[in-house]
Amino acid sequence: MKRRTRTIIVILWMLAVIAGAFGYYLYNKGPVDVEGSSSIQINAKELYQKLSTDSATGLKMYAGKVLGVLGIVKSISVNQSKEQIILLKTDVETAYVNCTMEQTAVVKLDQQVVIKGICSGIGQGDPDLGIEGDVYLTRCYLKN
């Protein structure tokens, strides 16, 4: 009985040390290096189509992942946080791939670009007003 109790205590202690080490690793891991990491290459029109027609499957494939999105610039603006926002055209007139840039990018309207960022999913939009939801990319960089 004594030997069995000692074995259980040693096993529990080892599990606690492993869990603590894993937690420490995750805590110190830091954010993803979007600019330097590899990405899934996709066209803006195709990305929007996949997320808007079957959002559950699309989110499993793209949400939280680094994407390199090829598209044509529809508009360039600045949000309240002074971050540059670039909208890429899709096949839907009122829907875009909305890219929040980490650094100001020099782009022109109707220019074809590749923007690399983390996909956070598709917005709801407002069906009553005829506004479709945008696909959102965060922490974006203009890819050369």
PDB file of C-alpha atoms in Angstrom:
ATOM      1  CA  MET A   1       0.000   0.000   0.000  1.00  0.00           C
ATOM      2  CA  LYS A   2       2.791   2.389   0.894  1.00  0.00           C
ATOM      3  CA  ARG A   3       4.626   1.728  -2.372  1.00  0.00           C
ATOM      4  CA  ARG A   4       1.455   2.317  -4.411  1.00  0.00           C
ATOM      5  CA  THR A   5       0.818   5.677  -2.703  1.00  0.00           C
ATOM      6  CA  ARG A   6       4.400   6.767  -3.343  1.00  0.00           C
ATOM      7  CA  THR A   7       4.084   5.818  -7.041  1.00  0.00           C
ATOM      8  CA  ILE A   8       0.866   7.834  -7.397  1.00  0.00           C
ATOM      9  CA  ILE A   9       2.483  10.863  -5.734  1.00  0.00           C
ATOM     10  CA  VAL A  10       5.511  10.666  -8.067  1.00  0.00           C
ATOM     11  CA  ILE A  11       3.280  10.391 -11.140  1.00  0.00           C
ATOM     12  CA  LEU A  12       1.152  13.355 -10.038  1.00  0.00           C
ATOM     13  CA  TRP A  13       4.289  15.392  -9.326  1.00  0.00           C
ATOM     14  CA  MET A  14       5.695  14.586 -12.797  1.00  0.00           C
ATOM     15  CA  LEU A  15       2.390  15.577 -14.451  1.00  0.00           C
ATOM     16  CA  ALA A  16       2.404  18.879 -12.541  1.00  0.00           C
ATOM     17  CA  VAL A  17       5.975  19.631 -13.659  1.00  0.00           C
ATOM     18  CA  ILE A  18       5.127  18.824 -17.306  1.00  0.00           C
ATOM     19  CA  ALA A  19       1.958  20.964 -17.183  1.00  0.00           C
ATOM     20  CA  GLY A  20       3.908  23.834 -15.602  1.00  0.00           C
ATOM     21  CA  ALA A  21       6.653  23.637 -18.233  1.00  0.00           C
ATOM     22  CA  PHE A  22       4.094  23.610 -21.053  1.00  0.00           C
ATOM     23  CA  GLY A  23       2.259  26.587 -19.522  1.00  0.00           C
ATOM     24  CA  TYR A  24       5.543  28.493 -19.186  1.00  0.00           C
ATOM     25  CA  TYR A  25       6.343  27.766 -22.846  1.00  0.00           C
ATOM     26  CA  LEU A  26       2.940  29.041 -24.025  1.00  0.00           C
ATOM     27  CA  TYR A  27       3.184  32.139 -21.826  1.00  0.00           C
ATOM     28  CA  ASN A  28       6.587  33.098 -23.274  1.00  0.00           C
ATOM     29  CA  LYS A  29       5.865  32.053 -26.856  1.00  0.00           C
ATOM     30  CA  GLY A  30       4.704  35.519 -27.945  1.00  0.00           C
ATOM     31  CA  PRO A  31       2.628  36.524 -30.950  1.00  0.00           C
ATOM     32  CA  VAL A  32       2.965  35.042 -34.434  1.00  0.00           C
ATOM     33  CA  ASP A  33       5.490  36.752 -36.717  1.00  0.00           C
ATOM     34  CA  VAL A  34       3.027  37.459 -39.538  1.00  0.00           C
ATOM     35  CA  GLU A  35       5.525  39.166 -41.833  1.00  0.00           C
ATOM     36  CA  GLY A  36       8.128  36.399 -41.582  1.00  0.00           C
ATOM     37  CA  SER A  37       5.874  33.331 -41.482  1.00  0.00           C
ATOM     38  CA  SER A  38       4.621  31.205 -44.352  1.00  0.00           C
ATOM     39  CA  SER A  39       1.073  31.799 -45.531  1.00  0.00           C
ATOM     40  CA  ILE A  40      -1.815  30.164 -47.343  1.00  0.00           C
ATOM     41  CA  GLN A  41      -2.131  31.852 -50.747  1.00  0.00           C
ATOM     42  CA  ILE A  42      -5.670  32.684 -51.878  1.00  0.00           C
ATOM     43  CA  ASN A  43      -7.517  35.139 -54.106  1.00  0.00           C
ATOM     44  CA  ALA A  44      -9.759  37.738 -52.351  1.00  0.00           C
ATOM     45  CA  LYS A  45     -12.800  36.684 -54.403  1.00  0.00           C
ATOM     46  CA  GLU A  46     -12.271  33.010 -53.616  1.00  0.00           C
ATOM     47  CA  LEU A  47     -11.714  33.699 -49.888  1.00  0.00           C
ATOM     48  CA  TYR A  48     -14.937  35.702 -49.641  1.00  0.00           C
ATOM     49  CA  GLN A  49     -16.898  33.087 -51.586  1.00  0.00           C
ATOM     50  CA  LYS A  50     -15.682  30.235 -49.353  1.00  0.00           C
ATOM     51  CA  LEU A  51     -16.432  32.090 -46.112  1.00  0.00           C
ATOM     52  CA  SER A  52     -19.816  33.440 -47.199  1.00  0.00           C
ATOM     53  CA  THR A  53     -21.270  30.232 -48.671  1.00  0.00           C
ATOM     54  CA  ASP A  54     -20.157  27.766 -45.977  1.00  0.00           C
ATOM     55  CA  SER A  55     -18.809  29.752 -43.036  1.00  0.00           C
ATOM     56  CA  ALA A  56     -18.297  26.740 -40.745  1.00  0.00           C
ATOM     57  CA  THR A  57     -15.981  24.977 -43.203  1.00  0.00           C
ATOM     58  CA  GLY A  58     -14.355  28.251 -44.255  1.00  0.00           C
ATOM     59  CA  LEU A  59     -13.601  29.223 -40.675  1.00  0.00           C
ATOM     60  CA  LYS A  60     -12.029  25.820 -39.996  1.00  0.00           C
ATOM     61  CA  MET A  61      -9.800  26.290 -43.050  1.00  0.00           C
ATOM     62  CA  TYR A  62      -8.818  29.964 -42.640  1.00  0.00           C
ATOM     63  CA  ALA A  63      -9.681  31.511 -39.245  1.00  0.00           C
ATOM     64  CA  GLY A  64      -6.613  32.215 -37.135  1.00  0.00           C
ATOM     65  CA  LYS A  65      -4.264  31.331 -39.982  1.00  0.00           C
ATOM     66  CA  VAL A  66      -1.834  33.569 -41.857  1.00  0.00           C
ATOM     67  CA  LEU A  67      -3.125  34.204 -45.380  1.00  0.00           C
ATOM     68  CA  GLY A  68      -1.548  35.858 -48.405  1.00  0.00           C
ATOM     69  CA  VAL A  69      -4.549  37.412 -50.172  1.00  0.00           C
ATOM     70  CA  LEU A  70      -4.295  38.527 -53.798  1.00  0.00           C
ATOM     71  CA  GLY A  71      -6.775  41.247 -54.676  1.00  0.00           C
ATOM     72  CA  ILE A  72      -7.496  44.640 -56.211  1.00  0.00           C
ATOM     73  CA  VAL A  73      -7.551  47.691 -53.924  1.00  0.00           C
ATOM     74  CA  LYS A  74     -11.052  49.230 -53.692  1.00  0.00           C
ATOM     75  CA  SER A  75     -10.350  51.855 -51.015  1.00  0.00           C
ATOM     76  CA  ILE A  76      -7.736  53.079 -48.556  1.00  0.00           C
ATOM     77  CA  SER A  77      -8.666  54.732 -45.260  1.00  0.00           C
ATOM     78  CA  VAL A  78      -7.547  55.218 -41.657  1.00  0.00           C
ATOM     79  CA  ASN A  79      -9.517  53.983 -38.628  1.00  0.00           C
ATOM     80  CA  GLN A  80      -9.912  55.671 -35.228  1.00  0.00           C
ATOM     81  CA  SER A  81      -6.753  53.953 -33.987  1.00  0.00           C
ATOM     82  CA  LYS A  82      -4.786  55.609 -36.836  1.00  0.00           C
ATOM     83  CA  GLU A  83      -4.281  52.234 -38.566  1.00  0.00           C
ATOM     84  CA  GLN A  84      -4.472  52.040 -42.339  1.00  0.00           C
ATOM     85  CA  ILE A  85      -7.387  50.001 -43.685  1.00  0.00           C
ATOM     86  CA  ILE A  86      -7.241  48.581 -47.210  1.00  0.00           C
ATOM     87  CA  LEU A  87     -10.352  47.056 -48.770  1.00  0.00           C
ATOM     88  CA  LEU A  88      -9.890  44.423 -51.482  1.00  0.00           C
ATOM     89  CA  LYS A  89     -12.628  43.821 -54.050  1.00  0.00           C
ATOM     90  CA  THR A  90     -14.702  40.632 -54.159  1.00  0.00           C
ATOM     91  CA  ASP A  91     -17.401  39.451 -56.589  1.00  0.00           C
ATOM     92  CA  VAL A  92     -20.072  41.032 -54.343  1.00  0.00           C
ATOM     93  CA  GLU A  93     -20.529  44.796 -54.851  1.00  0.00           C
ATOM     94  CA  THR A  94     -20.920  45.665 -51.139  1.00  0.00           C
ATOM     95  CA  ALA A  95     -18.517  43.103 -49.650  1.00  0.00           C
ATOM     96  CA  TYR A  96     -14.752  43.345 -49.278  1.00  0.00           C
ATOM     97  CA  VAL A  97     -11.711  41.765 -47.687  1.00  0.00           C
ATOM     98  CA  ASN A  98     -10.979  44.305 -44.940  1.00  0.00           C
ATOM     99  CA  CYS A  99      -7.244  44.454 -44.122  1.00  0.00           C
ATOM    100  CA  THR A 100      -5.987  46.315 -41.024  1.00  0.00           C
ATOM    101  CA  MET A 101      -2.355  47.151 -41.726  1.00  0.00           C
ATOM    102  CA  GLU A 102       0.473  47.037 -39.176  1.00  0.00           C
ATOM    103  CA  GLN A 103       2.517  49.520 -41.215  1.00  0.00           C
ATOM    104  CA  THR A 104       1.374  52.168 -43.658  1.00  0.00           C
ATOM    105  CA  ALA A 105       1.567  50.702 -47.162  1.00  0.00           C
ATOM    106  CA  VAL A 106       1.980  52.748 -50.320  1.00  0.00           C
ATOM    107  CA  VAL A 107      -0.726  51.463 -52.663  1.00  0.00           C
ATOM    108  CA  LYS A 108      -3.047  52.987 -55.251  1.00  0.00           C
ATOM    109  CA  LEU A 109      -6.706  52.403 -56.022  1.00  0.00           C
ATOM    110  CA  ASP A 110      -7.313  49.564 -58.509  1.00  0.00           C
ATOM    111  CA  GLN A 111      -3.766  48.250 -57.927  1.00  0.00           C
ATOM    112  CA  GLN A 112      -3.370  44.482 -57.640  1.00  0.00           C
ATOM    113  CA  VAL A 113      -1.617  43.595 -54.373  1.00  0.00           C
ATOM    114  CA  VAL A 114      -0.879  40.671 -52.100  1.00  0.00           C
ATOM    115  CA  ILE A 115      -1.607  41.402 -48.454  1.00  0.00           C
ATOM    116  CA  LYS A 116      -0.470  39.019 -45.755  1.00  0.00           C
ATOM    117  CA  GLY A 117      -2.406  38.879 -42.468  1.00  0.00           C
ATOM    118  CA  ILE A 118      -4.288  36.754 -39.952  1.00  0.00           C
ATOM    119  CA  CYS A 119      -7.854  35.876 -40.939  1.00  0.00           C
ATOM    120  CA  SER A 120     -10.347  36.586 -38.167  1.00  0.00           C
ATOM    121  CA  GLY A 121     -13.464  35.519 -40.066  1.00  0.00           C
ATOM    122  CA  ILE A 122     -16.444  37.144 -41.742  1.00  0.00           C
ATOM    123  CA  GLY A 123     -18.667  39.901 -40.339  1.00  0.00           C
ATOM    124  CA  GLN A 124     -22.454  39.791 -40.103  1.00  0.00           C
ATOM    125  CA  GLY A 125     -23.363  42.706 -42.357  1.00  0.00           C
ATOM    126  CA  ASP A 126     -26.923  44.078 -42.364  1.00  0.00           C
ATOM    127  CA  PRO A 127     -29.385  42.248 -44.646  1.00  0.00           C
ATOM    128  CA  ASP A 128     -32.077  44.903 -44.053  1.00  0.00           C
ATOM    129  CA  LEU A 129     -29.807  47.563 -45.561  1.00  0.00           C
ATOM    130  CA  GLY A 130     -28.434  45.230 -48.252  1.00  0.00           C
ATOM    131  CA  ILE A 131     -24.927  45.276 -46.759  1.00  0.00           C
ATOM    132  CA  GLU A 132     -22.961  42.046 -46.897  1.00  0.00           C
ATOM    133  CA  GLY A 133     -20.394  41.150 -44.218  1.00  0.00           C
ATOM    134  CA  ASP A 134     -16.705  41.711 -44.900  1.00  0.00           C
ATOM    135  CA  VAL A 135     -13.906  39.187 -44.394  1.00  0.00           C
ATOM    136  CA  TYR A 136     -11.433  40.570 -41.848  1.00  0.00           C
ATOM    137  CA  LEU A 137      -7.641  40.271 -41.873  1.00  0.00           C
ATOM    138  CA  THR A 138      -5.642  41.727 -38.981  1.00  0.00           C
ATOM    139  CA  ARG A 139      -1.952  42.495 -38.428  1.00  0.00           C
ATOM    140  CA  CYS A 140      -1.473  42.849 -42.189  1.00  0.00           C
ATOM    141  CA  TYR A 141       1.629  43.585 -44.252  1.00  0.00           C
ATOM    142  CA  LEU A 142       1.987  44.384 -47.931  1.00  0.00           C
ATOM    143  CA  LYS A 143       3.827  41.450 -49.470  1.00  0.00           C
ATOM    144  CA  ASN A 144       6.455  42.257 -52.060  1.00  0.00           C
TER     145      ASN A 144
END
